[in-house]
Tab-separated table of C-alpha atoms in Angstrom:
chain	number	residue	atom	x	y	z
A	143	UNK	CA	17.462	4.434	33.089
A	144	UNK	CA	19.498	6.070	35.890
A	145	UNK	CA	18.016	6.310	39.153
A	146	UNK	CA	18.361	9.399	41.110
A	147	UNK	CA	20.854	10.257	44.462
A	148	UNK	CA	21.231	12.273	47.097
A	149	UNK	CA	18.053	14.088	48.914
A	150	UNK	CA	15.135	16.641	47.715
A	151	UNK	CA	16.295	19.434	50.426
A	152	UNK	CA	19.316	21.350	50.970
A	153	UNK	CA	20.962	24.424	53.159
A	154	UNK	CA	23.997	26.446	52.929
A	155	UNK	CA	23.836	28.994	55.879
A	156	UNK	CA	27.035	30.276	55.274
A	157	UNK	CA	26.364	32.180	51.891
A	158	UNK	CA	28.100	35.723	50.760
A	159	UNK	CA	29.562	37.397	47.654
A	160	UNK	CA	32.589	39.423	47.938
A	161	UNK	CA	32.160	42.726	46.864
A	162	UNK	CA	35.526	43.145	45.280
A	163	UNK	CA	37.953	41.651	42.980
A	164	UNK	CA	41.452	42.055	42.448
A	165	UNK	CA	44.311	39.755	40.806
A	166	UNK	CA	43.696	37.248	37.724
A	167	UNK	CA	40.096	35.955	39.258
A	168	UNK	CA	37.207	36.933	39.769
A	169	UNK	CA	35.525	36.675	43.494
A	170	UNK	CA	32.244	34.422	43.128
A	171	UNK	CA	30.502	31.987	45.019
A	172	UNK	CA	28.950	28.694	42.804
A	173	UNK	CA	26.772	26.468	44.362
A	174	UNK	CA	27.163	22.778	42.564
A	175	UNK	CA	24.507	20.291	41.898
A	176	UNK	CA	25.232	16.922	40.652
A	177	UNK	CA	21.879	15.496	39.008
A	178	UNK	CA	22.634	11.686	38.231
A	179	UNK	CA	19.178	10.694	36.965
A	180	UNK	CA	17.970	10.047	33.744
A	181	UNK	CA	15.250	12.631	34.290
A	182	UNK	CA	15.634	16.610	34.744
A	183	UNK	CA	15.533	17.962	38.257
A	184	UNK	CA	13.866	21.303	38.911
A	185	UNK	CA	14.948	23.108	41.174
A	186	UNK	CA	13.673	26.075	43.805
A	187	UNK	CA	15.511	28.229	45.466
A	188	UNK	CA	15.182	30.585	48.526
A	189	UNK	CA	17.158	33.116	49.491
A	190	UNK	CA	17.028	34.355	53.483
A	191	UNK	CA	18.867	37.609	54.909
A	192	UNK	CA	19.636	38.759	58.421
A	193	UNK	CA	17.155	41.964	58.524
A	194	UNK	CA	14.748	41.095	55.702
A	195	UNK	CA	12.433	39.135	54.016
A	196	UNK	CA	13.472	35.910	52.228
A	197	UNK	CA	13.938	36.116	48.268
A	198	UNK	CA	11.419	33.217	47.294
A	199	UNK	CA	10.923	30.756	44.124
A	200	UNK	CA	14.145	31.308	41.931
A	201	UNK	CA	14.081	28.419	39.555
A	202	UNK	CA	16.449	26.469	38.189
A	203	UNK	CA	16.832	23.098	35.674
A	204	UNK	CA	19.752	20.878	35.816
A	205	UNK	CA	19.214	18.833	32.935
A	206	UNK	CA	19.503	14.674	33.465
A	207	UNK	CA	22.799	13.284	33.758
A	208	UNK	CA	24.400	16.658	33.617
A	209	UNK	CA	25.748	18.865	36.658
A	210	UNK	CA	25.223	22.445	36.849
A	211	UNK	CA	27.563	25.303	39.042
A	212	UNK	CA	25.382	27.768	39.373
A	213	UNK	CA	26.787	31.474	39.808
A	214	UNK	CA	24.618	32.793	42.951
A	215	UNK	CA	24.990	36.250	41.482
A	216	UNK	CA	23.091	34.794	38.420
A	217	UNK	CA	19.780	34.091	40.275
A	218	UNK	CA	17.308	36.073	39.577
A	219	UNK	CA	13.181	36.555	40.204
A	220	UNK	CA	11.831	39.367	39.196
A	221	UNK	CA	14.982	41.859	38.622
A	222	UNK	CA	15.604	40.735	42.417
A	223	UNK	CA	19.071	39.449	42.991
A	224	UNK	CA	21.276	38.533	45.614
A	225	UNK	CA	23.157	41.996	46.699
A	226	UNK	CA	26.956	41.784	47.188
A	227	UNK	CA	28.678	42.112	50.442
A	228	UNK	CA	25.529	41.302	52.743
A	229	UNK	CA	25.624	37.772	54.620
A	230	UNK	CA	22.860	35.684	53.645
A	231	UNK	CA	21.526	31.916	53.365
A	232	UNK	CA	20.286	29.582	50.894
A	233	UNK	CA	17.819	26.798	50.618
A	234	UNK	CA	17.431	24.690	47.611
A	235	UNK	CA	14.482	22.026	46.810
A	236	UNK	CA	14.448	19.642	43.893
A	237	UNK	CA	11.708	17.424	42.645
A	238	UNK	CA	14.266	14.548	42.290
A	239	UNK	CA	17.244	13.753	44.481
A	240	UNK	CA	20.137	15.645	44.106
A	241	UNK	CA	23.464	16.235	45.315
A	242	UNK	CA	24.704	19.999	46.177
A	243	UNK	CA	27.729	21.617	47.662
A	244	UNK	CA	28.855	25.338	48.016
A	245	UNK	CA	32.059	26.582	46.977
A	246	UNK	CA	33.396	30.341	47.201
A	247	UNK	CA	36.389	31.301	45.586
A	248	UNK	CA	37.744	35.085	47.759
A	249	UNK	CA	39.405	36.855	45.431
A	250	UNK	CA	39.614	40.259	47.476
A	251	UNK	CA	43.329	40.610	48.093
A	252	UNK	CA	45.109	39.401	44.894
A	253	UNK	CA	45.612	35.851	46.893
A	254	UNK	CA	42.870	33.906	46.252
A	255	UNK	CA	41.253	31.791	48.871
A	256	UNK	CA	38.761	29.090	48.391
A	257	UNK	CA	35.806	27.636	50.819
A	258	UNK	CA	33.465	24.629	50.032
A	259	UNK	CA	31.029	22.142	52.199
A	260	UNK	CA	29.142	19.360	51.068
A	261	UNK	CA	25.459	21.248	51.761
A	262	UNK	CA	22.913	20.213	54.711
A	263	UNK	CA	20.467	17.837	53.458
A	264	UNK	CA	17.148	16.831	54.837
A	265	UNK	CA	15.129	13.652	54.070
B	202	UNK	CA	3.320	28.454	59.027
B	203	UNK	CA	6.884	27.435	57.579
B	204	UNK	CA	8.229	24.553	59.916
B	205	UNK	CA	11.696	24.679	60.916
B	206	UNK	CA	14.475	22.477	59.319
B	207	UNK	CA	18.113	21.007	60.615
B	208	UNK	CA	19.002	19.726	63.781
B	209	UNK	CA	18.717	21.128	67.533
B	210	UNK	CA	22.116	20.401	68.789
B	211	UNK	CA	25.251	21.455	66.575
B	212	UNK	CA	29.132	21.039	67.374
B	213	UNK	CA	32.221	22.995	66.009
B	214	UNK	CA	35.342	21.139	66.994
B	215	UNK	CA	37.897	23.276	65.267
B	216	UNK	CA	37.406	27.062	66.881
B	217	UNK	CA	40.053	29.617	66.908
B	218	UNK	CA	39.925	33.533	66.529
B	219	UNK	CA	43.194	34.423	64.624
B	220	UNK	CA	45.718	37.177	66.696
B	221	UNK	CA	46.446	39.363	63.858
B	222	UNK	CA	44.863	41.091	60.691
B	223	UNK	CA	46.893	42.787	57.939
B	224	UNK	CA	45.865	43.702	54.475
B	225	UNK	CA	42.235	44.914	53.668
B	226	UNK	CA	40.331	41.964	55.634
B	227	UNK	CA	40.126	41.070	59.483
B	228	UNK	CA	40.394	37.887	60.892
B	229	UNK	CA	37.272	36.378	61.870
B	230	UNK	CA	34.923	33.284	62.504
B	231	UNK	CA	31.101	33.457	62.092
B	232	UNK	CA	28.601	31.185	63.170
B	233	UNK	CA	25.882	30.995	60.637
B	234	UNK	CA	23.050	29.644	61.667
B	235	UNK	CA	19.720	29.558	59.254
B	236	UNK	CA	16.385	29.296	60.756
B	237	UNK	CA	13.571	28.776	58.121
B	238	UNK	CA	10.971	28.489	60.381
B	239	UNK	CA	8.091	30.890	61.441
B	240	UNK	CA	9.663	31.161	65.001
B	241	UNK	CA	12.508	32.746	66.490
B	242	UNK	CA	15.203	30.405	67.692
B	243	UNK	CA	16.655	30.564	71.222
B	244	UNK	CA	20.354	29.557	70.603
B	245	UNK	CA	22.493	28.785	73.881
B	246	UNK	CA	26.409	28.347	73.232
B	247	UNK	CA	29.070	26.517	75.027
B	248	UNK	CA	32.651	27.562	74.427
B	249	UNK	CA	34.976	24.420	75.197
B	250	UNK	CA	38.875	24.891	76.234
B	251	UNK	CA	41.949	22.792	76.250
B	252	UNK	CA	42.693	24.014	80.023
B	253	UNK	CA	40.072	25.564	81.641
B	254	UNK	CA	36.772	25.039	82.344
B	255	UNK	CA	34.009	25.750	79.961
B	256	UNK	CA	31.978	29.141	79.490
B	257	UNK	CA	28.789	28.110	79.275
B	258	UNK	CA	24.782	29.776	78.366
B	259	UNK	CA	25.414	32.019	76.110
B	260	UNK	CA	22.714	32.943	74.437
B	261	UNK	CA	21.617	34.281	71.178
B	262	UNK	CA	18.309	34.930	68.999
B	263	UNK	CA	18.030	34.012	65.518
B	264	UNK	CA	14.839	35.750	64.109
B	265	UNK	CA	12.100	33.743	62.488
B	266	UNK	CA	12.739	33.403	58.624
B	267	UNK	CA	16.464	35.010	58.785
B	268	UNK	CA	20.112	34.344	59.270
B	269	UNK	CA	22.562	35.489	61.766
B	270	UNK	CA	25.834	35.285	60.797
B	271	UNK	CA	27.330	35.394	64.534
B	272	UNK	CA	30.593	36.622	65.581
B	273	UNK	CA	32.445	34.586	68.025
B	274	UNK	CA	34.216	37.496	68.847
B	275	UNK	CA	30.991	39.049	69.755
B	276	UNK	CA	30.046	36.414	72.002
B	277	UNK	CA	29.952	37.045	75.522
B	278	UNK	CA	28.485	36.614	79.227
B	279	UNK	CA	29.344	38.159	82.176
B	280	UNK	CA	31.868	39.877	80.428
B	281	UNK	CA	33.767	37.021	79.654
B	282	UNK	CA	34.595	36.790	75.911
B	283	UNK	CA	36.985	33.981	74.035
B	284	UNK	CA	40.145	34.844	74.078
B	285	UNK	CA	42.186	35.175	71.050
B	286	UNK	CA	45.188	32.496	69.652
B	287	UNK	CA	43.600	30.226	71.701
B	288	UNK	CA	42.347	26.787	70.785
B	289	UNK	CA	38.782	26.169	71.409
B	290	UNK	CA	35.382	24.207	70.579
B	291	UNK	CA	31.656	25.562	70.019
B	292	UNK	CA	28.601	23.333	70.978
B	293	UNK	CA	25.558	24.929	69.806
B	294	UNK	CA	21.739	23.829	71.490
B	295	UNK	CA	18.589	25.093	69.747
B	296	UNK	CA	14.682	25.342	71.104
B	297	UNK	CA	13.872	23.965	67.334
B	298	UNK	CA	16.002	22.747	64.392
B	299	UNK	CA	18.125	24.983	62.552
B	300	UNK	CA	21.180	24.842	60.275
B	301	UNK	CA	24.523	25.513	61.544
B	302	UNK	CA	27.775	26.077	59.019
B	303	UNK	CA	30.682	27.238	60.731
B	304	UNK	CA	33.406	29.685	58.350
B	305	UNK	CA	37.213	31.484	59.317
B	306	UNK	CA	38.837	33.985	57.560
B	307	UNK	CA	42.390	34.389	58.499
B	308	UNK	CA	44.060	37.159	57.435
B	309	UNK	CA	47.162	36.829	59.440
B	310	UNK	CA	49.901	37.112	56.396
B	311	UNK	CA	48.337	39.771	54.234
B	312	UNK	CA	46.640	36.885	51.764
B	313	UNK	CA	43.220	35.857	53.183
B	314	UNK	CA	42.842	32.315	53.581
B	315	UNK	CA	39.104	30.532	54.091
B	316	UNK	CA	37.805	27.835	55.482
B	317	UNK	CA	34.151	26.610	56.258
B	318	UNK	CA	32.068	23.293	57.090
B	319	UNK	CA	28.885	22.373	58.056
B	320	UNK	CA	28.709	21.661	61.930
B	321	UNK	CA	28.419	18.465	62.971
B	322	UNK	CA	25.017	17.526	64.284
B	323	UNK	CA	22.437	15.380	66.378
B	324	UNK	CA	19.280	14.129	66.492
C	197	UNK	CA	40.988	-9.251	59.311
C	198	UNK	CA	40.185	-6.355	59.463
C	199	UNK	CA	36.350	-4.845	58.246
C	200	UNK	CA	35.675	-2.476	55.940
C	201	UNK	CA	34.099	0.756	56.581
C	202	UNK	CA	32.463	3.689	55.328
C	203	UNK	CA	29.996	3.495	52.042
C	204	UNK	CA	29.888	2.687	49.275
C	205	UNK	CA	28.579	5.005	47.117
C	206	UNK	CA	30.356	8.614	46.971
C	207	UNK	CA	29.401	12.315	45.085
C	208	UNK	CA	31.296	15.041	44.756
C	209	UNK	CA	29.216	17.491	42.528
C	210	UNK	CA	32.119	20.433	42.681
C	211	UNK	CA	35.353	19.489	40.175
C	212	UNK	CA	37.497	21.478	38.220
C	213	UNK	CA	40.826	21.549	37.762
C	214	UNK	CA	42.527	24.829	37.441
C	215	UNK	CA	44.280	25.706	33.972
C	216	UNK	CA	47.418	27.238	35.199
C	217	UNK	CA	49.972	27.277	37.737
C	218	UNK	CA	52.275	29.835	39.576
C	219	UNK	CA	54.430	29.635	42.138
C	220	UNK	CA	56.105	26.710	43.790
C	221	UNK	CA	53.321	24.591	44.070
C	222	UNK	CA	50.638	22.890	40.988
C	223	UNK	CA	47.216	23.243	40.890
C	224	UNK	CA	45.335	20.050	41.428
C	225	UNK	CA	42.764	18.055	42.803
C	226	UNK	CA	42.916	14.962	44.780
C	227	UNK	CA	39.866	12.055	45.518
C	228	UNK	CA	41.367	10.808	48.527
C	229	UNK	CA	40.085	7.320	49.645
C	230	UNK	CA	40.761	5.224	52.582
C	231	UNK	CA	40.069	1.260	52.278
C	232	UNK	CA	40.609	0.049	56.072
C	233	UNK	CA	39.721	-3.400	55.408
C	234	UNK	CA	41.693	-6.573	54.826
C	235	UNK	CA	40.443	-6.677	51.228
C	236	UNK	CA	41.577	-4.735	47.858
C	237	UNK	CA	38.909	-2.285	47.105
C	238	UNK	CA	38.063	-1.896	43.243
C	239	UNK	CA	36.645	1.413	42.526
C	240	UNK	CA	34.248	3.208	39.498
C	241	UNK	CA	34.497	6.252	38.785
C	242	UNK	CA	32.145	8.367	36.491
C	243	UNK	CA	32.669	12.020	35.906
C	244	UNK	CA	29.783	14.308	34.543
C	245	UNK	CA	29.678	17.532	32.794
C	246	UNK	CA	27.529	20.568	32.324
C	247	UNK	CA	27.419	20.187	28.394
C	248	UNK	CA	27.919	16.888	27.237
C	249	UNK	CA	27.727	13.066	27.836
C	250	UNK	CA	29.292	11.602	31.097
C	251	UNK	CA	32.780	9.875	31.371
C	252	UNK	CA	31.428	6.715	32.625
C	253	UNK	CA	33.582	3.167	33.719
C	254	UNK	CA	37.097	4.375	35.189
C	255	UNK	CA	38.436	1.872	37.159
C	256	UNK	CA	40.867	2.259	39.923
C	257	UNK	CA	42.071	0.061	42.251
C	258	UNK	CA	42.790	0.892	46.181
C	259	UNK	CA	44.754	-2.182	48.057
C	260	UNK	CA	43.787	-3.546	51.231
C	261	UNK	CA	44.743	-1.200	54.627
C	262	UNK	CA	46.327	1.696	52.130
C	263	UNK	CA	45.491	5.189	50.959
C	264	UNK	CA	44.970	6.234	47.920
C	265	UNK	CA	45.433	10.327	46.778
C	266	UNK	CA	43.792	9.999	43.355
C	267	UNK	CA	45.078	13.084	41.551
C	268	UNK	CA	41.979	13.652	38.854
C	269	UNK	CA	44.002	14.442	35.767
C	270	UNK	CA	45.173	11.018	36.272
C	271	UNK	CA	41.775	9.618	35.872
C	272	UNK	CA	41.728	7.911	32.043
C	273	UNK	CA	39.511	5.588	29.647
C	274	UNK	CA	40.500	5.050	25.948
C	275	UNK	CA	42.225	7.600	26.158
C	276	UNK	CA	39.534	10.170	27.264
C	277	UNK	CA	40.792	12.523	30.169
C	278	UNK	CA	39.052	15.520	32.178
C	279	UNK	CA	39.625	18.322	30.339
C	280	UNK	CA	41.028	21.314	32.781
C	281	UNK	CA	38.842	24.634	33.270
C	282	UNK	CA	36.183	22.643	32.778
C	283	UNK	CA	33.145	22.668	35.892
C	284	UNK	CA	32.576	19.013	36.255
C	285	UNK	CA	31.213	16.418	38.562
C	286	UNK	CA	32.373	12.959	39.977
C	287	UNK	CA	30.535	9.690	41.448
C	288	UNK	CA	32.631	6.779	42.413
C	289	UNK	CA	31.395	3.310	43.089
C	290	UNK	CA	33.373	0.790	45.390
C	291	UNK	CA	32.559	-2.674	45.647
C	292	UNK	CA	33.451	-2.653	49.445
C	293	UNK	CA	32.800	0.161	51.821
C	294	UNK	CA	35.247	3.274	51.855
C	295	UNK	CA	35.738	6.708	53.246
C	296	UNK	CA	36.438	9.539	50.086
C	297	UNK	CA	37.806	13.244	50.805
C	298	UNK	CA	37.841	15.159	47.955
C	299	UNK	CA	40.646	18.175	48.418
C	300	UNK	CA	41.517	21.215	46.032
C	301	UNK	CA	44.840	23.636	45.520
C	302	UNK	CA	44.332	26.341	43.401
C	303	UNK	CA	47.554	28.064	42.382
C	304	UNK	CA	46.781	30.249	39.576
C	305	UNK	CA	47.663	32.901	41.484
C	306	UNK	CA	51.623	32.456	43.377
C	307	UNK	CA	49.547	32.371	46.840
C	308	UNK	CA	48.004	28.815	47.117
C	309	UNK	CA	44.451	28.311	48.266
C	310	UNK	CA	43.161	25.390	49.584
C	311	UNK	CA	39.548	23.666	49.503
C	312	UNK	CA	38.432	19.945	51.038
C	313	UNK	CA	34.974	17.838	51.742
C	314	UNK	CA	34.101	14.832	52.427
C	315	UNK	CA	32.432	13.384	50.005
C	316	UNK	CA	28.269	12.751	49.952
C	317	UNK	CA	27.951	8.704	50.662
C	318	UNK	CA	24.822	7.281	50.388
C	319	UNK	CA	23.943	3.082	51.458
D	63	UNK	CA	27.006	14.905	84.731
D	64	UNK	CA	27.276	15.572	81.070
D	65	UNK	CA	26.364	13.017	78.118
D	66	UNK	CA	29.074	12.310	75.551
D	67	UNK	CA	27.658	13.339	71.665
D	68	UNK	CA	29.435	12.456	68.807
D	69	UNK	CA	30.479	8.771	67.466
D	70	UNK	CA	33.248	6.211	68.794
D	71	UNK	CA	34.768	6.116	64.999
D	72	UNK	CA	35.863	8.814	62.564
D	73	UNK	CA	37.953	8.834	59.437
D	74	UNK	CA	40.251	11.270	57.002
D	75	UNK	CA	41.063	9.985	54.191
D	76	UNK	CA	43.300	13.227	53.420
D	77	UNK	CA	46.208	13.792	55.427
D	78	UNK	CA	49.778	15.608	54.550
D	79	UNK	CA	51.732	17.443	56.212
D	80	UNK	CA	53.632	20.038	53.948
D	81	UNK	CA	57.104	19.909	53.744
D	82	UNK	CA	57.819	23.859	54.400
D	83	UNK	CA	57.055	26.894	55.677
D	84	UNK	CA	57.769	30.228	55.073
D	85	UNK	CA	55.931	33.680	56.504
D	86	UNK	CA	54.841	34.027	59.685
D	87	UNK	CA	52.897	31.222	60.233
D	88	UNK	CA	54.172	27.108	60.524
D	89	UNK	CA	52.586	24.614	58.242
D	90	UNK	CA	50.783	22.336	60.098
D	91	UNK	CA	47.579	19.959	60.253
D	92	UNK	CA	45.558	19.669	63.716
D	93	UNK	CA	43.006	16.854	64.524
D	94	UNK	CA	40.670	18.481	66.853
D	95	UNK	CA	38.254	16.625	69.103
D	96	UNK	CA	35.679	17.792	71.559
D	97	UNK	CA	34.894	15.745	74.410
D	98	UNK	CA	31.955	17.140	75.967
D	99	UNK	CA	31.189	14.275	78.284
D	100	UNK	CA	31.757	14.510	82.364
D	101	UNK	CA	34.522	11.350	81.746
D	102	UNK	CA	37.681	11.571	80.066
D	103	UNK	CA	38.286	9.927	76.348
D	104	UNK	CA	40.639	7.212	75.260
D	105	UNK	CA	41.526	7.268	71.636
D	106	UNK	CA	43.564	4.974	69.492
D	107	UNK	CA	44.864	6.534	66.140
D	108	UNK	CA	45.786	4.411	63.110
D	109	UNK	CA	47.690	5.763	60.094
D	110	UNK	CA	47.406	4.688	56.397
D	111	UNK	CA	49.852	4.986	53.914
D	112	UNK	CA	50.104	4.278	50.628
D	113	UNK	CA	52.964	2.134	50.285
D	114	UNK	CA	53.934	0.543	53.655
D	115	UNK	CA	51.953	-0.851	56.540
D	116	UNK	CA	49.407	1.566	58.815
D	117	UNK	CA	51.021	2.792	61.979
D	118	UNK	CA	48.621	1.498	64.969
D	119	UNK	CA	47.740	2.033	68.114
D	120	UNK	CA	48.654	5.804	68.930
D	121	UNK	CA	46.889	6.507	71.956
D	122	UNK	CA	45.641	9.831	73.274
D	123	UNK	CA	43.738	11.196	76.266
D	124	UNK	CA	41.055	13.946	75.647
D	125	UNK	CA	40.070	15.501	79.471
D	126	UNK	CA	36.576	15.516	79.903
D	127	UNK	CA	34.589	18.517	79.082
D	128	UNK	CA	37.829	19.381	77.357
D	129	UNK	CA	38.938	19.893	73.636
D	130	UNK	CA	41.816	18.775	72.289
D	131	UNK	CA	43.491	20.218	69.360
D	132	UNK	CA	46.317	17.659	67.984
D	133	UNK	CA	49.134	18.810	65.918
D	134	UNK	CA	49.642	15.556	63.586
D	135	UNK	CA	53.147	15.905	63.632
D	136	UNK	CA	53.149	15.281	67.594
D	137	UNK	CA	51.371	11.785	67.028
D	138	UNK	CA	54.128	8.841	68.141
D	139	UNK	CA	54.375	5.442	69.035
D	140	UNK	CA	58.305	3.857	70.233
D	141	UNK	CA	59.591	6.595	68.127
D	142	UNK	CA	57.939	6.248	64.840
D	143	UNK	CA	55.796	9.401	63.481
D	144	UNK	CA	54.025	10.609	60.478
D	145	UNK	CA	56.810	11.680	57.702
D	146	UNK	CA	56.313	15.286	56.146
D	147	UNK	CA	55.338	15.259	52.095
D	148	UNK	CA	53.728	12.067	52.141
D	149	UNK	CA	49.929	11.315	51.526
D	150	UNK	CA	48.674	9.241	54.531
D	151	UNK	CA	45.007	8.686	56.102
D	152	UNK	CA	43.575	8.993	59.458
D	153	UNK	CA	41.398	6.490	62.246
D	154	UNK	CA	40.202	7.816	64.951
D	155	UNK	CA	38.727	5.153	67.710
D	156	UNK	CA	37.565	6.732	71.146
D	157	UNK	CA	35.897	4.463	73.741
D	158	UNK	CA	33.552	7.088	74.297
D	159	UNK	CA	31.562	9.204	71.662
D	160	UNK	CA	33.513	12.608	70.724
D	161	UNK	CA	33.101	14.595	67.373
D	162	UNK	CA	36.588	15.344	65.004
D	163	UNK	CA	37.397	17.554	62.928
D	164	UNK	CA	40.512	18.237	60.636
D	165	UNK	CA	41.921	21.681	59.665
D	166	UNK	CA	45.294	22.160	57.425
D	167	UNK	CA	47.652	25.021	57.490
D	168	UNK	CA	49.477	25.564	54.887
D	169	UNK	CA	52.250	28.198	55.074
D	170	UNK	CA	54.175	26.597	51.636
D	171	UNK	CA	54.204	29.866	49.482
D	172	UNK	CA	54.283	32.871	51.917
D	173	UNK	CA	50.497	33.280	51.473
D	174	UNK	CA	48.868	31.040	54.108
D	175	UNK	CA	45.563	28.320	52.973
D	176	UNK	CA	44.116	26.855	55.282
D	177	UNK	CA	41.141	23.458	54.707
D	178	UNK	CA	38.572	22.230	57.045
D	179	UNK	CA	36.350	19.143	57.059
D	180	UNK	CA	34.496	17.470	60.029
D	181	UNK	CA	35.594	14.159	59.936
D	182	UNK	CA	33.337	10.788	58.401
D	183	UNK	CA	31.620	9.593	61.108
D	184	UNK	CA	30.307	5.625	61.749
D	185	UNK	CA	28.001	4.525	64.401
C-alpha cells in the first residue's frame, strides 16, 4: 500500500483560457494532479469569476497511482463550462492528499509561451 | 457562510510593467487575488522601489466569492501610478485570508512570453 | 561541514517532454537539485503516468556541495525511458535533505518558451 | 519602524545564464529581494556548480524598505563571477528576514521567454 501526499485543498487564482490559437499548438491551460496513493482520489472543483457566481461541484477521479492533466476547458456540470477569454479562479478539494500545479501553454501569436506554479495548498 | 482561505499578508518580489507592446497582445502584470469567502476583502498595496521611497495604501476591494484579476497599471493613489521599465516589489495586506498568484505577459518582441507564481506568504 | 538543507521528499505532478524541436535551441526538461551539504546525496526517482503502471526505483546520485541539472530523458531503468509527448508525473526521494526546481523549454515552435517551479516538498 | 517578513535563507537550484542574445531585449537572470524592514539587509551569496567548488561569500546590501533587483551576471568576489552556459545553483543568506525571487530572460532565439519562481524558503 502507498500512502498518500500532498494536502486535501488547493487554489490557482491566476486561471484563463486564451481565446485564440495560431501556429503548430493549440492554446490551453491543464491543471496537473499527481495522486501517489494506492487508493483513488475524488476530486471537486469550483470555479469563481470576477462579476458572477462561482461554477460549483465539477467532479473529477484521478485513479490511484496514476496522474491526471486535466484540460480546464473539459470541465463540465451541467452543459456549464468555463468560457474563454474571461479571467477566472479555481479551487480544487480531494478526499485524499494530492499534489496539483497549473500550467498554461499561450499559443496566441504563433510563439508559444508557457506559465506554471506549484498551486496554493491549505492544510 | 463560506470561510475564507489563504493567507493575509502576500509579497511579490519580482514586479515590473514592460515599456513596449507589439504584436496582438499588451504587456501587462495582474494581481490575482481569489477570495472564497462570504465577505468582501479590503486589500491595501505597497509598491516597493530600488531608489525612492515607497507608495504606500493603496487600496482595493475584492468582492465576496469572486476574483479580481488587478492591473498594476491600474493601481494608483493620489495620482501617483508605477512607473513603467522600472524595477519594483508588491506587498499585499488583507482584512481576511485570500490567495494571491502574481502573472506578466511581456510582449515586448512581437512573441508573448509568460510568467506567473504564487506570492509568497505569511501567517 | 557543512548541513544539509531543504526536504526530502519532492513532487512535481506537471512532466512532459516535448516531441520536436525547432530552432537553435532543444526542447527539454530539467529536475534541478541542489545538495548544500558536506555529504553525497543519493536520490529516487519514480515517474507516473496517466495510463499505465509507474516507473518506479531510478537512482541518481548528486555529490556533496554540487548541482545537479537532471535532464529527464536521461532518467533510465532496464532500459525503460520516459517516453516524449507523453503527460507524466515525477516524485523523487533523497536520503538527505535537498532543494529541487523543476524547469521546462518548449521549442516546438523556433521561438522558445520557458516554464519553472519549485518543486512540492513535504517532511 | 517596519518589521522584516520573509526568511534569513533561500535557495535556486536552477540557475544559467544564456550564452546569447539577439532582438531587442539582453538575456539575463535577476535575483530580486524585497527588504521591507526599517534596517538595511546583509546578504551572503554562495554558488554551486556542478563540477568545481561553490563560489562563497558574495556579499550584497539591500537598503531598507528597498528592493533590490540583482542581475546574476553582476555577482563578484576578487574577480571571479558566474560563467555564461553553465548550470549553477543559488544561496541566499540575509541576516535579516527578506523574501527572493528569481526571474530568467531569455532573448536566445529572437522571441523572448521569460521563467519565474519565488525562491525555497527555510526557517
Amino acid at each position: 500500500m502507498h500512502k498518500g501526499a500532498g494536502a486535501n485543498h488547493w487554489f490557482i487564482p491566476d486561471g484563463y483560457i486564451p481565446e485564440k490559437s495560431s501556429g503548430e499548438l493549440t492554446s490551453h491551460e491543464s491543471v496537473c494532479v499527481l495522486n501517489r496513493s494506492s487508493e483513488d482520489a475524488q476530486l471537486t472543483f469550483t470555479i469563481f469569476f470576477e462579476d458572477r457566481e462561482p461554477l460549483e461541484n465539477i467532479l473529477v477521479t484521478v485513479p490511484a497511482r496514476r496522474t491526471s492533466h486535466v484540460r480546464t476547458s473539459s470541465l463540465e456540470r451541467d452543459g456549464a463550462r468555463i468560457p474563454v477569454g474571461v479571467p477566472y479562479a479555481i479551487e480544487v478539494q480531494s478526499d485524499i492528499p494530492v499534489v496539483v500545479q497549473y500550467s498554461r501553454l499561450d499559443a496566441t501569436q504563433a510563439a508559444n509561451a508557457l506559465m506554471s506554479v506549484v498551486a496554493y495548498p491549505i492544510a
